[in-house]
Short mmCIF file of C-alpha atoms and ligand atoms in Angstrom, two decimals:
data_model
loop_
_atom_site.label_atom_id
_atom_site.label_comp_id
_atom_site.label_asym_id
_atom_site.label_seq_id
_atom_site.Cartn_x
_atom_site.Cartn_y
_atom_site.Cartn_z
CA MET X 153 30.86 7.98 -22.10
CA SER X 154 30.29 9.66 -18.80
CA SER X 155 31.05 7.36 -15.92
CA GLU X 156 29.67 9.67 -13.22
CA TRP X 157 27.83 8.01 -10.27
CA TYR X 158 24.21 8.93 -9.69
CA THR X 159 23.04 8.23 -6.16
CA ALA X 160 19.73 7.91 -4.84
CA SER X 161 18.07 6.60 -1.55
CA ALA X 162 14.58 5.75 -0.37
CA PRO X 163 13.21 4.70 3.00
CA GLY X 164 11.87 1.44 4.31
CA LYS X 165 8.28 1.30 5.59
CA PHE X 166 6.04 -0.36 8.04
CA VAL X 167 2.35 -0.86 7.89
CA VAL X 168 0.36 0.50 10.94
CA LEU X 169 -2.72 -1.28 9.47
CA GLY X 170 -4.11 -2.76 6.34
CA GLU X 171 -1.40 -5.00 4.68
CA HIS X 172 -2.87 -7.90 2.59
CA SER X 173 -6.30 -6.46 2.62
CA VAL X 174 -5.00 -3.43 0.69
CA VAL X 175 -4.24 -5.90 -2.32
CA TYR X 176 -8.07 -6.23 -2.63
CA GLY X 177 -8.52 -2.25 -2.51
CA LYS X 178 -9.19 -1.89 1.28
CA PRO X 179 -7.61 0.91 3.27
CA ALA X 180 -4.21 0.95 4.73
CA VAL X 181 -1.90 3.34 6.66
CA VAL X 182 1.82 3.16 6.25
CA LEU X 183 4.69 5.13 7.65
CA ALA X 184 8.33 5.55 6.29
CA THR X 185 11.11 4.52 8.59
CA ASP X 186 14.55 6.05 9.15
CA ARG X 187 16.29 2.93 7.63
CA ARG X 188 16.98 3.52 4.13
CA ILE X 189 18.37 1.67 0.96
CA THR X 190 20.91 3.69 -1.17
CA CYS X 191 21.55 2.95 -4.70
CA SER X 192 24.28 4.31 -7.16
CA VAL X 193 24.41 3.81 -10.87
CA ARG X 194 26.84 4.79 -13.55
CA ARG X 195 27.22 3.77 -17.22
CA SER X 196 29.64 0.85 -17.67
CA LYS X 197 31.02 -1.54 -20.34
CA ARG X 198 29.29 -4.47 -18.49
CA ASN X 199 26.57 -4.91 -16.03
CA THR X 200 27.67 -5.28 -12.48
CA ILE X 201 25.99 -5.25 -9.08
CA ASN X 202 28.25 -4.49 -6.04
CA GLY X 203 31.27 -5.46 -8.22
CA ASP X 204 29.97 -8.73 -9.47
CA LEU X 205 29.29 -9.26 -13.09
CA VAL X 206 25.61 -10.09 -13.51
CA ASP X 207 22.99 -11.11 -16.01
CA LEU X 208 20.30 -8.60 -15.39
CA SER X 209 17.67 -10.78 -16.65
CA ARG X 210 18.06 -12.86 -13.43
CA GLN X 211 17.24 -9.68 -11.40
CA PRO X 212 13.68 -8.77 -11.94
CA HIS X 213 13.78 -5.35 -10.32
CA PHE X 214 16.91 -4.31 -12.35
CA THR X 215 15.47 -5.79 -15.53
CA TYR X 216 12.25 -3.83 -15.30
CA LEU X 217 13.84 -0.52 -14.24
CA THR X 218 16.58 -0.57 -17.00
CA ARG X 219 14.17 -1.93 -19.72
CA ASP X 220 14.34 1.15 -21.97
CA VAL X 221 18.02 2.20 -21.05
CA GLY X 222 19.94 0.45 -23.95
CA TYR X 223 23.48 0.49 -22.27
CA ASN X 224 25.25 -1.38 -19.40
CA MET X 225 25.47 -0.02 -15.92
CA ASP X 226 27.37 -0.57 -12.58
CA PHE X 227 25.02 -0.71 -9.55
CA LEU X 228 26.04 -0.22 -5.97
CA THR X 229 23.41 -1.05 -3.32
CA THR X 230 23.75 -0.57 0.49
CA SER X 231 20.87 -1.14 2.72
CA GLU X 232 19.67 -0.55 6.36
CA VAL X 233 16.39 -2.34 5.58
CA PRO X 234 16.47 -6.09 6.15
CA SER X 235 15.29 -7.89 2.83
CA GLY X 236 12.36 -10.30 2.85
CA SER X 237 11.22 -8.87 6.33
CA GLY X 238 7.94 -6.81 5.63
CA MET X 239 9.90 -3.44 5.88
CA GLY X 240 9.45 -2.69 2.23
CA SER X 241 13.11 -3.48 1.01
CA SER X 242 11.80 -4.42 -2.46
CA ALA X 243 9.92 -1.19 -2.87
CA ALA X 244 12.70 0.94 -1.33
CA LEU X 245 15.26 -0.64 -3.77
CA SER X 246 12.94 -0.01 -6.56
CA ALA X 247 12.31 3.62 -5.79
CA ALA X 248 15.98 4.35 -5.06
CA LEU X 249 17.00 2.56 -8.23
CA ALA X 250 14.49 4.28 -10.30
CA LEU X 251 15.47 7.83 -9.26
CA ALA X 252 18.98 6.99 -9.68
CA ILE X 253 18.61 5.53 -13.19
CA ARG X 254 16.14 8.37 -14.22
CA SER X 255 18.60 10.90 -12.93
CA GLU X 256 21.51 9.38 -14.81
CA ARG X 257 19.50 9.72 -18.02
CA GLY X 258 19.08 13.46 -17.40
CA GLU X 259 15.45 13.13 -16.32
CA CYS X 260 13.74 14.74 -13.32
CA PRO X 261 11.04 12.33 -12.46
CA THR X 262 7.95 13.39 -10.45
CA GLU X 263 6.93 11.27 -7.43
CA LYS X 264 4.18 9.79 -9.47
CA MET X 265 6.64 8.72 -12.22
CA LEU X 266 8.70 7.18 -9.41
CA VAL X 267 5.62 5.26 -8.05
CA ASP X 268 4.78 3.92 -11.54
CA GLU X 269 8.16 2.64 -11.99
CA ALA X 270 8.65 1.11 -8.48
CA TYR X 271 5.19 -0.36 -8.55
CA GLY X 272 5.93 -1.75 -12.08
CA ALA X 273 9.28 -3.26 -10.96
CA GLU X 274 7.49 -4.92 -7.85
CA LEU X 275 4.61 -6.36 -9.95
CA TYR X 276 7.32 -7.63 -12.46
CA ALA X 277 9.09 -9.37 -9.56
CA GLN X 278 6.19 -10.45 -7.54
CA GLY X 279 3.34 -11.00 -9.97
CA ASN X 280 0.66 -9.22 -7.70
CA GLY X 281 0.31 -6.72 -5.03
CA SER X 282 -0.81 -3.02 -4.29
CA PRO X 283 0.97 0.22 -4.95
CA MET X 284 1.14 0.83 -1.10
CA ASP X 285 4.79 0.06 -0.42
CA ALA X 286 5.97 1.95 -3.62
CA SER X 287 3.96 5.02 -2.71
CA ALA X 288 5.25 5.02 0.97
CA CYS X 289 8.82 4.55 -0.17
CA VAL X 290 8.70 7.04 -2.94
CA HIS X 291 6.72 9.76 -0.88
CA GLY X 292 8.07 9.07 2.50
CA GLY X 293 6.50 10.53 5.55
CA GLY X 294 3.10 8.96 6.03
CA ILE X 295 0.49 7.74 3.46
CA ALA X 296 -3.06 6.24 3.65
CA VAL X 297 -4.77 4.32 0.90
CA ASN X 298 -8.66 4.45 0.16
CA VAL X 299 -9.45 6.43 3.42
CA PRO X 300 -11.86 9.32 3.45
CA SER X 301 -9.50 12.18 4.03
CA GLU X 302 -9.54 16.09 3.73
CA LYS X 303 -5.61 15.70 3.10
CA LYS X 304 -4.03 16.21 -0.29
CA GLU X 305 -4.62 13.35 -2.61
CA LEU X 306 -1.17 12.27 -3.94
CA TRP X 307 -2.30 9.84 -6.72
CA THR X 308 -4.65 7.29 -7.75
CA ILE X 309 -3.62 3.95 -9.25
CA SER X 310 -5.89 1.47 -10.89
CA ARG X 311 -5.26 -2.08 -11.85
CA GLY X 312 -8.03 -4.23 -13.24
CA GLU X 313 -11.12 -3.64 -11.01
CA ARG X 314 -9.12 -2.26 -8.11
CA THR X 315 -8.23 1.38 -7.43
CA TRP X 316 -6.03 2.74 -4.72
CA ARG X 317 -6.36 6.42 -3.81
CA VAL X 318 -3.36 7.46 -2.03
CA THR X 319 -3.27 10.47 0.24
CA ASP X 320 -0.69 12.14 2.52
CA VAL X 321 -0.84 11.61 6.26
CA ASP X 322 0.48 13.78 9.09
CA VAL X 323 3.16 11.68 10.74
CA PRO X 324 1.79 11.09 14.33
CA ASP X 325 4.11 11.80 17.28
CA LEU X 326 3.95 8.02 18.39
CA SER X 327 6.57 5.62 19.12
CA PHE X 328 6.78 2.42 17.48
CA VAL X 329 9.25 -0.61 17.91
CA ILE X 330 9.88 -3.18 15.00
CA GLY X 331 10.88 -6.69 16.04
CA ASN X 332 12.49 -8.88 13.18
CA THR X 333 12.13 -12.55 13.72
CA GLY X 334 15.18 -12.93 11.47
CA ILE X 335 13.02 -15.30 9.16
CA LYS X 336 13.13 -14.27 5.58
CA ALA X 337 9.72 -14.51 3.89
CA PRO X 338 9.41 -12.97 0.43
CA THR X 339 6.00 -11.09 -0.22
CA GLY X 340 4.94 -12.91 -3.32
CA PRO X 341 4.08 -16.36 -1.79
CA GLN X 342 2.30 -14.74 1.18
CA VAL X 343 0.09 -12.64 -1.26
CA GLU X 344 -0.58 -15.69 -3.40
CA LYS X 345 -1.49 -17.81 -0.35
CA ILE X 346 -4.34 -15.33 0.54
CA ARG X 347 -5.43 -15.15 -3.08
CA ARG X 348 -5.98 -18.81 -3.18
CA TYR X 349 -7.75 -18.83 0.13
CA LYS X 350 -10.13 -16.00 -1.01
CA MET X 351 -10.97 -18.01 -4.09
CA LYS X 352 -11.87 -21.25 -2.35
CA ASN X 353 -13.38 -19.69 0.81
CA GLY X 354 -15.92 -16.94 1.19
CA PHE X 355 -14.88 -16.68 4.93
CA ALA X 356 -11.54 -15.13 3.72
CA SER X 357 -13.45 -12.35 1.88
CA GLU X 358 -15.33 -11.51 5.04
CA ILE X 359 -12.12 -11.36 7.14
CA ILE X 360 -10.62 -9.06 4.46
CA ASP X 361 -13.81 -6.83 4.70
CA GLU X 362 -13.36 -6.77 8.45
CA MET X 363 -9.84 -5.80 8.10
CA GLY X 364 -10.75 -2.82 6.09
CA ASP X 365 -13.23 -1.73 8.82
CA VAL X 366 -10.52 -2.04 11.41
CA THR X 367 -8.05 0.06 9.26
CA LEU X 368 -10.79 2.71 8.80
CA GLU X 369 -11.30 2.98 12.60
CA GLY X 370 -7.58 2.77 13.27
CA PHE X 371 -7.04 5.78 10.97
CA ASP X 372 -9.44 7.67 12.82
CA ALA X 373 -7.74 6.82 16.05
CA LEU X 374 -4.40 7.86 14.53
CA LYS X 375 -5.78 11.21 13.64
CA LYS X 376 -7.16 11.76 17.22
CA LYS X 377 -3.85 10.29 18.66
CA ASP X 378 -5.96 7.83 20.67
CA LYS X 379 -3.05 5.33 21.38
CA GLU X 380 -5.31 2.93 23.38
CA LYS X 381 -7.86 2.56 20.58
CA LEU X 382 -5.27 2.42 17.75
CA GLY X 383 -3.18 -0.18 19.62
CA ARG X 384 -6.34 -2.31 20.27
CA LEU X 385 -7.10 -2.21 16.53
CA MET X 386 -3.59 -3.25 15.70
CA THR X 387 -3.85 -6.24 17.90
CA ASN X 388 -7.23 -6.93 16.35
CA ASP X 389 -5.67 -6.73 12.84
CA HIS X 390 -2.88 -9.21 13.97
CA LYS X 391 -5.57 -11.71 14.79
CA LEU X 392 -7.38 -11.39 11.44
CA LEU X 393 -3.92 -11.53 9.66
CA SER X 394 -3.38 -14.87 11.77
CA ILE X 395 -6.77 -16.24 10.68
CA LEU X 396 -5.76 -15.60 7.09
CA GLY X 397 -2.69 -17.77 7.78
CA VAL X 398 0.07 -15.19 7.29
CA SER X 399 1.44 -15.10 10.88
CA CYS X 400 3.78 -17.75 12.28
CA ASN X 401 4.89 -18.86 15.81
CA GLU X 402 8.04 -16.63 15.85
CA LEU X 403 5.90 -13.62 14.90
CA ASN X 404 3.22 -14.38 17.47
CA LYS X 405 5.97 -14.89 20.11
CA LEU X 406 7.21 -11.48 19.55
CA VAL X 407 3.88 -9.84 19.42
CA ASN X 408 2.68 -11.62 22.83
CA ALA X 409 6.07 -10.57 24.31
CA SER X 410 5.65 -6.86 23.44
CA LEU X 411 1.85 -6.74 24.42
CA PRO X 412 2.26 -6.30 28.12
CA TYR X 413 4.43 -2.97 27.43
CA SER X 414 2.50 -1.89 24.49
CA TYR X 415 -0.87 -0.35 23.34
CA GLY X 416 -0.92 -2.97 20.60
CA ALA X 417 1.16 -5.09 18.35
CA LYS X 418 0.77 -6.88 15.03
CA LEU X 419 2.88 -8.42 12.07
CA THR X 420 3.89 -5.86 9.51
CA GLY X 421 4.37 -6.40 5.79
CA SER X 422 3.53 -9.72 4.24
CA GLY X 423 4.32 -11.83 7.44
CA GLY X 424 5.12 -15.56 7.39
CA GLY X 425 8.35 -14.44 9.17
CA GLY X 426 9.87 -10.94 8.86
CA CYS X 427 8.81 -8.38 11.29
CA MET X 428 6.17 -7.17 13.88
CA VAL X 429 5.41 -3.84 15.01
CA ALA X 430 4.37 -2.54 18.55
CA LEU X 431 2.97 0.83 19.39
CA THR X 432 4.29 1.67 22.99
CA ASP X 433 5.41 4.50 25.36
CA LYS X 434 8.09 2.21 26.71
CA PRO X 435 10.19 1.57 23.48
CA GLU X 436 13.46 0.63 25.35
CA LYS X 437 11.44 -2.07 27.37
CA VAL X 438 9.78 -3.42 24.22
CA ALA X 439 13.13 -3.64 22.59
CA GLU X 440 14.48 -5.60 25.59
CA VAL X 441 11.69 -8.14 25.39
CA ILE X 442 12.00 -8.59 21.77
CA SER X 443 15.63 -9.22 22.14
CA SER X 444 15.12 -11.65 25.09
CA ARG X 445 12.79 -13.67 22.78
CA GLY X 446 15.39 -13.97 19.96
CA GLY X 447 14.14 -11.22 17.86
CA ILE X 448 16.19 -8.05 16.54
CA PRO X 449 14.51 -4.76 17.72
CA TYR X 450 14.61 -1.53 15.87
CA ILE X 451 13.34 1.51 17.75
CA ILE X 452 11.89 3.47 14.64
CA LYS X 453 11.80 7.12 14.08
CA SER X 454 8.76 7.11 11.67
CA GLY X 455 7.95 9.69 8.94
CA SER X 456 11.38 10.02 7.24
CA GLU X 457 11.76 11.68 3.95
CA GLY X 458 10.93 9.90 0.83
CA ALA X 459 13.14 9.03 -2.21
CA ARG X 460 15.87 11.73 -2.69
CA MET X 461 19.15 12.14 -4.35
CA GLU X 462 22.33 11.85 -2.44
CA THR X 463 25.74 13.46 -3.00
CA SER X 464 28.07 10.55 -2.66
CA PRO X 465 27.77 7.02 -3.92
CA ALA X 466 26.50 4.06 -1.72
CA MET X 467 29.07 2.98 0.70
CA GLY X 468 28.80 0.24 3.38
CA THR X 469 27.37 -3.19 3.43
CA PRO X 470 25.89 -4.17 -0.01
CA MET X 471 22.26 -5.06 0.21
CA GLU X 472 21.03 -8.64 -0.52
CA ILE X 473 19.29 -8.27 -3.88
CA PRO X 474 15.62 -9.58 -3.60
CA MET X 475 14.71 -12.11 -6.42
CA GLY X 476 11.22 -12.61 -7.77
CA LYS X 477 8.44 -14.77 -6.59
CA GLY X 478 10.40 -17.85 -6.66
CA GLU X 479 12.85 -16.65 -4.02
O1 PMV G 1794 6.32 -7.54 2.98
P1 PMV G 1794 6.35 -6.24 2.26
O2 PMV G 1794 7.27 -5.15 2.79
O3 PMV G 1794 6.77 -6.51 0.82
O4 PMV G 1794 4.86 -5.60 2.22
C1 PMV G 1794 3.68 -6.16 1.56
C2 PMV G 1794 2.45 -5.59 1.77
C3 PMV G 1794 1.18 -6.34 1.19
O5 PMV G 1794 0.04 -5.78 1.56
C4 PMV G 1794 1.26 -7.81 1.98
C5 PMV G 1794 1.35 -6.49 -0.33
C6 PMV G 1794 1.05 -5.34 -1.10
O6 PMV G 1794 1.48 -5.45 -2.34
O7 PMV G 1794 0.42 -4.51 -0.66
#
């Protein structure tokens, strides 16, 4: 039995515009970050994660991604992406794990195969959602969903009556700062909250439609590098997300503190805690105000490479493994 390590990594992401409404097939624009998750796998006598003996059936991402493996494995994971914070930790973990596991099995998966694996793992763990995060973390750079684009179509994924057409986006030369509230808020319950709201109330559907329009306008502004307009639309999107109930005081505090030094700011990811993102020409100043309000700032280099193989096993601080919906 070979016990060679296979190591892969994938980037986290932030959503410029379109989280939540993308679940209903509306457009979205997402950029990969320079913060990555690294996973190593090797065949083993028992299943372990970061040295601890584990029951894989209690780790939904691992259960799904090893469903046809047929032997035990050691897993090592390290992360620069905070978990449960809207930066795509679950998709980045799934993308890196999928690539490491497939490589260990002698396969050479395409990006589309990895997206199917990572999205499958996310659905298995969360129950609902779009393939936006999986696409961004596998492909890296920038991606857009359901926008009219002359750029290369990467893949189209359908589920029920929804279809997500994913295209490549030129990474804009813009500066973004992320602010982490430090409050962990898993994705599943936030997505579920909007699903219930939408079922009960036609107003929620109107807000979701409006978020789609804002995102399309924002995508156009991004292509034209119109920072004022893009920033304004990001702030509008934050207001719409707040109306849907997925912001919180801590996020609003960091958004409001950033606005005087930014073109615009909004929560990013599923909300309820987690992170916000500001578009700014003064990244150091925005980082400073985020810190002064108790947030953790990350000055982001956007557009990093997607899922890739690495030459040495994961080392450093082991990542906190995200659980499923009930987390
Ligand atoms: O919070 P994250 O990083 O898991 O991002 C979730 C993005 C949503 O649009 C809220 C859900 C989805 O599946 O697209």
